[in-house]
Amino acid sequence: MTRTLEQWLDYQQIVHVRGIDLGLDRVREVWLRLGRMAPAPIVITVGGTNGKGSTVALLEAMLRAGGHRVGCYTSPHLLHYNERIRVEGSDASDSTLIEAFERIEEARGDVSLTYFEFATLAALLIFSESGIEVAVLEVGLGGRLDAVNLIDADAAIVTTIDLDHQDWLGNDRDAIGREKAGIFREGRPAVIGELAPPRGLLDAALAAQARVIRAGVDFSFHPRGEEWLWQCGAEQLVLPQPTLRAGCQIANAAAAIAALYALRSCLKWNPAAIAQGVRDAQVPARLQCLRIGSVDLVVDVAHNPQAARTLADWLSVPARHDVAVRAVFSALGDKDIGGIVAALRDRIDHWHVFGLSHEASRGLTTEAVEAQVCAQVPAIRCTAHRRVEEALTQAFALSGPGELVVAFGSFLVAAGALRWSLEALPPEPDR
């Protein structure tokens, strides 16, 4: 039976009994049946708690500016599933994805695969037949047992480690760091982008006998006027500010550059392309700003306390410090909603909240989200809604000129806000 892409995705949601099922045995078996395909001659994997998608985008932009053919695998998607798999800057077509799924389905036989495992195998298949030179693969929620870890990467990056997905990864930074370090390989570059990484991450990297390259130890980065400086040994680059807005993006760019520098024997070292990539890299829903009427909408995927602190820092710079801010917020049930709200309660004037139980199995009801938010802020500063569209409409109706509405939390919130903005924004003028 020929399925549409939507039918394939619906099928993948039910074919495995659990949505998240960490482990490599099942997916490795199907990978072997498919021919043990290598996605590209050179592979870079990117793991960590936050900053993975931005780091992938920075690597992609730097490599493409240098003339390399690049494929990128990221998750989750925002508006279209096709966003997960990009070849030379273009999203995979429906027909390309369907063909990959058909081959995976034929190969798997009685082996059960999760939605994410189908996607990972599809990316590997598509990349292996596309003629790309470099594959940049974002690791999912884990590391050691994540499907992406089938591939022995030529270099691996771990961006940051913080509390998230504790049900699967452990209850402290050391335990989570050990899991994330599972993407490192013996003798190969292991870039650690965090200035103060947990001991568990460092110990696991050393146990793997990886070639550890640490921020603040083996490479450094710091501001220099309107620019910033990256340095590793005698190599020094003066770089423009990233187009990506958050303060953490310089650290993400620095880690990406460290990986490229470590691979300079097989990837031509190109400082001009790196500078262009820092300028060019963009990722939707990472402090994405949209002007709607006289009010700015900021869309962000901050869905854990560390990401919320980054958002709070951005809201606290002098240009925004005294601006009234309304939050449009929700998160899934396995997230630390209290920690997210606590990080932002001094910068958010009013919370417009809603549930996601109608969109995701891990979603909470509106009442449950409201209760957790109101445990951190006075109830008078919180209004409950049924859906993101209703929350955004009221937040904008109550906002004055120059004020901010920040839609953040789950990727589902960001996706809903971007769809809503397409209707709220005036049409592009005819050219």
CSV table of C-alpha atoms in Angstrom, one decimal:
chain,number,residue,atom,x,y,z
A,1,MET,CA,0.0,0.0,0.0
A,2,THR,CA,1.3,3.4,-1.0
A,3,ARG,CA,1.2,5.9,1.9
A,4,THR,CA,1.4,9.6,2.0
A,5,LEU,CA,4.0,11.3,4.2
A,6,GLU,CA,1.3,12.1,6.8
A,7,GLN,CA,0.1,8.5,6.8
A,8,TRP,CA,3.7,7.2,7.3
A,9,LEU,CA,4.1,9.5,10.3
A,10,ASP,CA,0.8,8.4,11.8
A,11,TYR,CA,1.9,4.8,11.3
A,12,GLN,CA,5.2,5.4,13.0
A,13,GLN,CA,3.5,6.9,16.0
A,14,ILE,CA,1.7,3.5,16.8
A,15,VAL,CA,4.1,0.8,15.4
A,16,HIS,CA,6.2,0.8,18.6
A,17,VAL,CA,4.6,0.4,22.0
A,18,ARG,CA,6.7,3.3,23.5
A,19,GLY,CA,7.3,6.7,22.0
A,20,ILE,CA,10.8,6.9,23.6
A,21,ASP,CA,12.7,3.6,23.9
A,22,LEU,CA,16.5,4.2,24.3
A,23,GLY,CA,18.8,1.5,23.1
A,24,LEU,CA,20.7,0.6,20.0
A,25,ASP,CA,20.0,-3.1,19.5
A,26,ARG,CA,16.8,-2.8,17.4
A,27,VAL,CA,17.9,0.2,15.3
A,28,ARG,CA,21.4,-1.3,14.7
A,29,GLU,CA,19.8,-4.5,13.4
A,30,VAL,CA,17.8,-2.6,10.8
A,31,TRP,CA,20.8,-0.4,10.0
A,32,LEU,CA,22.8,-3.6,9.3
A,33,ARG,CA,20.0,-5.0,7.1
A,34,LEU,CA,20.0,-1.7,5.1
A,35,GLY,CA,23.7,-2.2,4.3
A,36,ARG,CA,25.4,-0.4,7.2
A,37,MET,CA,25.3,2.9,5.3
A,38,ALA,CA,27.7,5.7,6.2
A,39,PRO,CA,26.0,9.1,5.9
A,40,ALA,CA,29.1,10.9,4.6
A,41,PRO,CA,32.9,10.7,4.4
A,42,ILE,CA,33.0,13.0,7.4
A,43,VAL,CA,30.5,13.1,10.3
A,44,ILE,CA,30.1,15.5,13.2
A,45,THR,CA,27.6,14.7,15.9
A,46,VAL,CA,26.3,17.4,18.3
A,47,GLY,CA,24.8,16.5,21.7
A,48,GLY,CA,24.0,18.3,24.9
A,49,THR,CA,21.1,19.7,26.8
A,50,ASN,CA,20.7,23.1,25.0
A,51,GLY,CA,22.3,24.7,22.0
A,52,LYS,CA,22.4,21.6,19.8
A,53,GLY,CA,20.2,22.9,17.0
A,54,SER,CA,22.0,26.3,16.9
A,55,THR,CA,25.4,24.6,16.8
A,56,VAL,CA,24.3,22.4,13.9
A,57,ALA,CA,23.1,25.5,12.1
A,58,LEU,CA,26.4,27.2,12.7
A,59,LEU,CA,28.4,24.2,11.5
A,60,GLU,CA,26.2,24.0,8.4
A,61,ALA,CA,26.6,27.7,7.6
A,62,MET,CA,30.4,27.6,8.1
A,63,LEU,CA,30.9,24.5,6.0
A,64,ARG,CA,28.6,25.6,3.2
A,65,ALA,CA,30.3,29.0,3.1
A,66,GLY,CA,33.5,27.1,2.5
A,67,GLY,CA,32.1,25.2,-0.5
A,68,HIS,CA,31.3,21.9,1.2
A,69,ARG,CA,28.2,19.8,0.4
A,70,VAL,CA,26.5,19.3,3.8
A,71,GLY,CA,23.6,17.3,5.1
A,72,CYS,CA,22.0,18.1,8.5
A,73,TYR,CA,19.7,16.0,10.7
A,74,THR,CA,17.9,17.8,13.6
A,75,SER,CA,14.9,17.2,15.8
A,76,PRO,CA,12.2,18.0,16.6
A,77,HIS,CA,10.7,19.9,13.7
A,78,LEU,CA,8.6,23.1,14.0
A,79,LEU,CA,6.2,23.4,11.1
A,80,HIS,CA,7.0,20.5,8.8
A,81,TYR,CA,8.6,17.1,9.4
A,82,ASN,CA,10.8,17.6,6.3
A,83,GLU,CA,12.8,20.2,8.3
A,84,ARG,CA,14.5,17.3,10.1
A,85,ILE,CA,16.6,16.2,7.1
A,86,ARG,CA,18.3,18.9,5.0
A,87,VAL,CA,20.7,18.4,2.1
A,88,GLU,CA,22.6,21.4,0.8
A,89,GLY,CA,20.3,23.7,2.7
A,90,SER,CA,17.0,22.3,1.4
A,91,ASP,CA,14.5,20.2,3.3
A,92,ALA,CA,14.0,16.6,2.2
A,93,SER,CA,11.0,16.3,-0.2
A,94,ASP,CA,7.9,14.2,0.7
A,95,SER,CA,8.8,11.7,-2.0
A,96,THR,CA,12.4,11.3,-0.8
A,97,LEU,CA,11.2,10.6,2.8
A,98,ILE,CA,8.5,8.2,1.6
A,99,GLU,CA,11.0,6.2,-0.4
A,100,ALA,CA,13.3,6.0,2.6
A,101,PHE,CA,10.5,4.9,4.9
A,102,GLU,CA,9.4,2.2,2.4
A,103,ARG,CA,13.0,0.8,2.4
A,104,ILE,CA,13.2,0.9,6.2
A,105,GLU,CA,9.9,-0.8,6.5
A,106,GLU,CA,10.9,-3.6,4.1
A,107,ALA,CA,14.2,-4.1,5.9
A,108,ARG,CA,12.9,-4.1,9.5
A,109,GLY,CA,10.7,-7.2,9.2
A,110,ASP,CA,9.6,-8.0,12.8
A,111,VAL,CA,11.9,-5.4,14.4
A,112,SER,CA,10.0,-2.6,16.0
A,113,LEU,CA,11.2,1.0,15.6
A,114,THR,CA,10.2,4.2,17.3
A,115,TYR,CA,9.2,7.4,15.4
A,116,PHE,CA,12.7,8.9,16.1
A,117,GLU,CA,14.5,5.7,15.0
A,118,PHE,CA,12.6,5.8,11.6
A,119,ALA,CA,13.7,9.4,11.2
A,120,THR,CA,17.3,8.7,12.1
A,121,LEU,CA,17.6,5.7,9.6
A,122,ALA,CA,15.9,7.8,7.0
A,123,ALA,CA,18.5,10.6,7.4
A,124,LEU,CA,21.3,8.1,7.2
A,125,LEU,CA,19.8,6.6,4.0
A,126,ILE,CA,19.2,9.9,2.3
A,127,PHE,CA,22.6,11.3,3.2
A,128,SER,CA,24.4,8.1,2.1
A,129,GLU,CA,22.9,8.5,-1.4
A,130,SER,CA,23.1,12.3,-1.8
A,131,GLY,CA,26.8,12.8,-2.4
A,132,ILE,CA,27.4,15.1,0.6
A,133,GLU,CA,30.9,15.5,2.0
A,134,VAL,CA,29.9,16.2,5.6
A,135,ALA,CA,27.0,15.1,7.7
A,136,VAL,CA,26.1,17.0,10.8
A,137,LEU,CA,23.9,14.9,13.1
A,138,GLU,CA,22.0,16.3,16.1
A,139,VAL,CA,21.8,13.7,18.9
A,140,GLY,CA,18.3,13.3,20.4
A,141,LEU,CA,17.6,13.5,24.1
A,142,GLY,CA,20.4,11.2,25.2
A,143,GLY,CA,23.8,10.2,23.8
A,144,ARG,CA,25.1,6.7,24.7
A,145,LEU,CA,21.8,5.0,23.8
A,146,ASP,CA,20.5,7.5,21.2
A,147,ALA,CA,19.9,6.1,17.7
A,148,VAL,CA,22.4,8.7,16.2
A,149,ASN,CA,25.1,7.0,18.2
A,150,LEU,CA,25.1,4.2,15.6
A,151,ILE,CA,27.6,6.3,13.7
A,152,ASP,CA,31.2,6.6,14.8
A,153,ALA,CA,31.6,10.4,14.3
A,154,ASP,CA,34.9,11.9,13.2
A,155,ALA,CA,34.3,14.6,15.8
A,156,ALA,CA,31.6,15.1,18.5
A,157,ILE,CA,30.5,18.2,20.3
A,158,VAL,CA,28.7,18.3,23.7
A,159,THR,CA,27.3,21.9,24.1
A,160,THR,CA,25.9,22.1,27.6
A,161,ILE,CA,24.8,19.8,30.4
A,162,ASP,CA,21.8,20.6,32.6
A,163,LEU,CA,18.8,18.9,34.1
A,164,ASP,CA,16.3,17.7,31.5
A,165,HIS,CA,14.9,14.3,30.6
A,166,GLN,CA,15.8,13.0,34.1
A,167,ASP,CA,13.4,10.1,33.7
A,168,TRP,CA,15.8,8.7,31.0
A,169,LEU,CA,19.2,10.2,31.7
A,170,GLY,CA,19.6,10.6,35.5
A,171,ASN,CA,18.9,13.1,38.2
A,172,ASP,CA,22.1,15.1,38.3
A,173,ARG,CA,24.5,16.8,35.9
A,174,ASP,CA,27.1,14.1,36.5
A,175,ALA,CA,24.8,11.3,35.5
A,176,ILE,CA,23.4,13.2,32.5
A,177,GLY,CA,27.0,14.2,31.4
A,178,ARG,CA,28.0,10.5,31.4
A,179,GLU,CA,25.1,9.6,29.1
A,180,LYS,CA,25.9,12.5,26.8
A,181,ALA,CA,29.6,11.6,26.6
A,182,GLY,CA,28.5,8.3,25.0
A,183,ILE,CA,28.9,10.0,21.6
A,184,PHE,CA,32.7,10.4,22.1
A,185,ARG,CA,35.1,7.9,20.4
A,186,GLU,CA,38.5,6.7,21.1
A,187,GLY,CA,41.2,8.9,19.6
A,188,ARG,CA,38.8,11.3,18.0
A,189,PRO,CA,38.0,15.0,18.8
A,190,ALA,CA,35.6,15.4,21.7
A,191,VAL,CA,34.7,19.1,22.0
A,192,ILE,CA,33.2,20.2,25.3
A,193,GLY,CA,31.6,23.6,24.8
A,194,GLU,CA,30.7,24.4,28.5
A,195,LEU,CA,33.2,26.3,30.6
A,196,ALA,CA,32.3,24.4,33.7
A,197,PRO,CA,31.3,20.9,32.6
A,198,PRO,CA,30.2,18.3,35.2
A,199,ARG,CA,32.8,15.8,36.4
A,200,GLY,CA,30.8,12.9,35.0
A,201,LEU,CA,31.1,14.2,31.5
A,202,LEU,CA,34.9,14.7,31.8
A,203,ASP,CA,35.4,11.3,33.4
A,204,ALA,CA,33.4,9.5,30.7
A,205,ALA,CA,35.3,11.4,28.0
A,206,LEU,CA,38.6,10.3,29.5
A,207,ALA,CA,37.4,6.7,29.9
A,208,ALA,CA,36.5,6.7,26.2
A,209,GLN,CA,40.1,7.8,25.5
A,210,ALA,CA,38.7,10.5,23.3
A,211,ARG,CA,40.8,13.5,22.3
A,212,VAL,CA,39.2,16.0,24.7
A,213,ILE,CA,39.1,19.7,23.5
A,214,ARG,CA,37.7,21.9,26.3
A,215,ALA,CA,36.3,25.4,26.2
A,216,GLY,CA,38.4,27.6,28.5
A,217,VAL,CA,41.3,25.1,28.5
A,218,ASP,CA,42.1,24.1,24.9
A,219,PHE,CA,40.3,26.9,23.1
A,220,SER,CA,39.0,30.2,24.3
A,221,PHE,CA,36.6,33.0,23.3
A,222,HIS,CA,35.9,36.4,24.6
A,223,PRO,CA,34.4,39.8,23.4
A,224,ARG,CA,36.6,42.4,21.7
A,225,GLY,CA,34.6,45.6,21.1
A,226,GLU,CA,31.8,44.9,18.6
A,227,GLU,CA,33.5,41.6,17.6
A,228,TRP,CA,34.7,38.5,19.5
A,229,LEU,CA,37.9,36.6,19.6
A,230,TRP,CA,38.4,32.8,19.2
A,231,GLN,CA,41.7,31.3,20.0
A,232,CYS,CA,43.3,27.8,20.0
A,233,GLY,CA,47.0,27.8,20.5
A,234,ALA,CA,48.6,30.1,18.0
A,235,GLU,CA,45.4,30.2,15.8
A,236,GLN,CA,43.3,33.3,16.4
A,237,LEU,CA,40.2,34.5,14.7
A,238,VAL,CA,38.4,37.9,15.1
A,239,LEU,CA,34.8,37.2,14.3
A,240,PRO,CA,31.5,39.1,13.9
A,241,GLN,CA,28.7,38.8,16.3
A,242,PRO,CA,26.3,35.9,15.5
A,243,THR,CA,23.0,36.8,13.9
A,244,LEU,CA,21.5,34.3,16.4
A,245,ARG,CA,20.6,36.6,19.3
A,246,ALA,CA,21.2,34.8,22.6
A,247,GLY,CA,24.4,35.4,24.5
A,248,CYS,CA,25.1,31.7,24.5
A,249,GLN,CA,25.4,31.6,20.7
A,250,ILE,CA,29.1,32.8,20.9
A,251,ALA,CA,29.8,29.7,23.0
A,252,ASN,CA,28.0,27.5,20.5
A,253,ALA,CA,29.9,29.1,17.6
A,254,ALA,CA,33.2,28.7,19.5
A,255,ALA,CA,32.5,24.9,20.0
A,256,ALA,CA,31.6,24.5,16.3
A,257,ILE,CA,34.8,26.3,15.3
A,258,ALA,CA,36.9,24.1,17.6
A,259,ALA,CA,35.5,21.0,15.9
A,260,LEU,CA,36.3,22.3,12.5
A,261,TYR,CA,39.8,23.2,13.6
A,262,ALA,CA,40.3,19.7,15.0
A,263,LEU,CA,39.3,18.3,11.6
A,264,ARG,CA,41.5,20.7,9.6
A,265,SER,CA,43.5,17.8,8.1
A,266,CYS,CA,40.5,16.6,6.2
A,267,LEU,CA,38.4,19.8,6.0
A,268,LYS,CA,40.2,22.8,4.7
A,269,TRP,CA,40.6,25.4,7.4
A,270,ASN,CA,38.8,28.5,6.1
A,271,PRO,CA,38.6,31.5,8.5
A,272,ALA,CA,36.7,33.7,6.0
A,273,ALA,CA,34.0,31.0,5.6
A,274,ILE,CA,33.8,30.6,9.4
A,275,ALA,CA,33.2,34.3,9.8
A,276,GLN,CA,30.5,34.2,7.1
A,277,GLY,CA,28.9,31.2,8.7
A,278,VAL,CA,28.8,33.0,12.1
A,279,ARG,CA,26.9,35.9,10.4
A,280,ASP,CA,24.7,33.7,8.2
A,281,ALA,CA,23.5,31.0,10.6
A,282,GLN,CA,19.8,31.3,11.6
A,283,VAL,CA,17.4,28.9,13.3
A,284,PRO,CA,13.7,29.5,13.7
A,285,ALA,CA,12.3,29.9,17.2
A,286,ARG,CA,15.6,30.8,18.9
A,287,LEU,CA,14.8,34.3,20.1
A,288,GLN,CA,13.1,34.8,16.8
A,289,CYS,CA,11.6,38.4,16.7
A,290,LEU,CA,8.5,39.3,14.7
A,291,ARG,CA,6.9,42.8,14.7
A,292,ILE,CA,3.1,42.5,14.7
A,293,GLY,CA,1.6,45.9,14.6
A,294,SER,CA,3.3,47.9,17.3
A,295,VAL,CA,4.2,44.9,19.5
A,296,ASP,CA,7.2,42.5,19.1
A,297,LEU,CA,6.6,38.8,19.3
A,298,VAL,CA,9.6,36.7,20.4
A,299,VAL,CA,9.4,33.0,19.8
A,300,ASP,CA,11.8,30.7,21.6
A,301,VAL,CA,12.0,27.0,22.5
A,302,ALA,CA,13.3,27.5,26.1
A,303,HIS,CA,11.8,24.3,27.7
A,304,ASN,CA,14.1,23.7,30.6
A,305,PRO,CA,15.5,25.9,33.4
A,306,GLN,CA,18.9,26.4,31.8
A,307,ALA,CA,17.3,27.7,28.6
A,308,ALA,CA,14.9,29.8,30.6
A,309,ARG,CA,17.9,31.4,32.3
A,310,THR,CA,19.3,32.3,28.9
A,311,LEU,CA,16.0,33.8,27.9
A,312,ALA,CA,15.9,35.8,31.2
A,313,ASP,CA,19.4,37.1,30.5
A,314,TRP,CA,18.3,38.3,27.1
A,315,LEU,CA,15.3,40.0,28.5
A,316,SER,CA,17.4,41.7,31.2
A,317,VAL,CA,19.8,43.7,28.9
A,318,PRO,CA,19.3,47.5,29.3
A,319,ALA,CA,17.4,47.9,26.0
A,320,ARG,CA,14.7,45.5,27.3
A,321,HIS,CA,15.0,45.9,31.0
A,322,ASP,CA,12.1,48.2,31.5
A,323,VAL,CA,9.8,46.9,28.7
A,324,ALA,CA,6.6,45.2,29.8
A,325,VAL,CA,6.7,41.5,28.9
A,326,ARG,CA,3.8,39.0,28.6
A,327,ALA,CA,4.6,35.3,28.4
A,328,VAL,CA,2.6,32.8,26.3
A,329,PHE,CA,3.7,29.6,27.8
A,330,SER,CA,3.3,25.8,28.1
A,331,ALA,CA,5.5,22.8,28.5
A,332,LEU,CA,5.1,19.0,28.5
A,333,GLY,CA,4.5,17.1,31.7
A,334,ASP,CA,8.1,15.8,32.0
A,335,LYS,CA,9.6,19.3,32.2
A,336,ASP,CA,10.5,21.3,35.3
A,337,ILE,CA,7.8,23.9,34.9
A,338,GLY,CA,8.5,25.3,38.3
A,339,GLY,CA,12.2,25.8,37.5
A,340,ILE,CA,11.4,27.4,34.2
A,341,VAL,CA,9.0,29.9,35.8
A,342,ALA,CA,11.4,30.6,38.7
A,343,ALA,CA,14.1,31.6,36.2
A,344,LEU,CA,11.8,34.1,34.5
A,345,ARG,CA,9.4,35.4,37.2
A,346,ASP,CA,11.3,38.6,37.7
A,347,ARG,CA,11.2,39.5,34.0
A,348,ILE,CA,7.7,38.4,33.0
A,349,ASP,CA,4.9,40.8,34.0
A,350,HIS,CA,2.0,38.4,33.1
A,351,TRP,CA,1.7,34.8,32.2
A,352,HIS,CA,-0.8,33.5,29.6
A,353,VAL,CA,-0.8,29.7,30.0
A,354,PHE,CA,-2.5,26.7,28.4
A,355,GLY,CA,-2.3,23.0,28.3
A,356,LEU,CA,-0.9,20.7,25.6
A,357,SER,CA,-2.9,17.5,26.4
A,358,HIS,CA,-4.8,17.8,23.2
A,359,GLU,CA,-1.5,17.8,21.2
A,360,ALA,CA,0.9,15.4,22.9
A,361,SER,CA,0.7,12.3,25.1
A,362,ARG,CA,3.1,13.9,27.5
A,363,GLY,CA,1.0,17.1,27.5
A,364,LEU,CA,-0.6,18.5,30.6
A,365,THR,CA,-4.1,20.0,31.0
A,366,THR,CA,-4.4,23.8,31.2
A,367,GLU,CA,-5.4,23.4,34.9
A,368,ALA,CA,-2.1,21.5,35.7
A,369,VAL,CA,0.1,24.1,33.9
A,370,GLU,CA,-1.7,26.9,35.6
A,371,ALA,CA,-1.2,25.3,39.0
A,372,GLN,CA,2.5,24.9,38.5
A,373,VAL,CA,2.9,28.5,37.2
A,374,CYS,CA,0.9,29.9,40.1
A,375,ALA,CA,3.0,28.1,42.6
A,376,GLN,CA,5.8,30.5,41.5
A,377,VAL,CA,4.0,33.7,40.7
A,378,PRO,CA,0.8,35.4,42.2
A,379,ALA,CA,-2.4,34.1,40.6
A,380,ILE,CA,-3.3,37.7,39.6
A,381,ARG,CA,-0.3,37.6,37.2
A,382,CYS,CA,-1.6,34.4,35.4
A,383,THR,CA,-4.4,33.9,32.9
A,384,ALA,CA,-5.5,30.5,31.7
A,385,HIS,CA,-6.5,29.7,28.1
A,386,ARG,CA,-7.5,26.7,26.1
A,387,ARG,CA,-5.0,27.0,23.3
A,388,VAL,CA,-1.9,28.9,22.1
A,389,GLU,CA,-3.9,30.9,19.6
A,390,GLU,CA,-6.3,32.2,22.3
A,391,ALA,CA,-3.4,33.0,24.6
A,392,LEU,CA,-1.6,35.0,21.9
A,393,THR,CA,-4.7,36.9,20.8
A,394,GLN,CA,-5.3,38.1,24.3
A,395,ALA,CA,-1.7,38.8,25.1
A,396,PHE,CA,-1.5,41.1,22.0
A,397,ALA,CA,-4.8,42.7,22.8
A,398,LEU,CA,-3.5,43.7,26.2
A,399,SER,CA,0.0,44.8,25.1
A,400,GLY,CA,0.9,48.4,24.3
A,401,PRO,CA,3.3,49.9,21.7
A,402,GLY,CA,6.9,48.8,22.2
A,403,GLU,CA,6.0,46.0,24.6
A,404,LEU,CA,6.9,42.3,24.2
A,405,VAL,CA,5.0,39.1,23.9
A,406,VAL,CA,7.3,36.1,24.4
A,407,ALA,CA,5.9,32.7,23.3
A,408,PHE,CA,8.1,29.9,24.6
A,409,GLY,CA,8.3,26.5,26.2
A,410,SER,CA,7.6,23.4,24.2
A,411,PHE,CA,8.4,23.2,20.5
A,412,LEU,CA,4.6,22.8,20.1
A,413,VAL,CA,4.2,26.3,21.6
A,414,ALA,CA,6.8,27.8,19.2
A,415,ALA,CA,5.2,26.0,16.2
A,416,GLY,CA,1.8,27.3,17.2
A,417,ALA,CA,3.1,30.8,17.6
A,418,LEU,CA,4.8,30.8,14.2
A,419,ARG,CA,1.6,29.5,12.6
A,420,TRP,CA,-0.5,32.2,14.4
A,421,SER,CA,2.0,34.9,13.3
A,422,LEU,CA,1.5,33.9,9.6
A,423,GLU,CA,-2.1,35.0,9.9
A,424,ALA,CA,-1.4,38.0,12.1
A,425,LEU,CA,1.4,39.5,9.9
A,426,PRO,CA,0.4,41.7,6.9
A,427,PRO,CA,1.0,40.1,3.5
A,428,GLU,CA,4.2,40.7,1.7
A,429,PRO,CA,3.8,43.5,-0.9
A,430,ASP,CA,3.9,42.5,-4.5
A,431,ARG,CA,7.3,43.1,-6.1
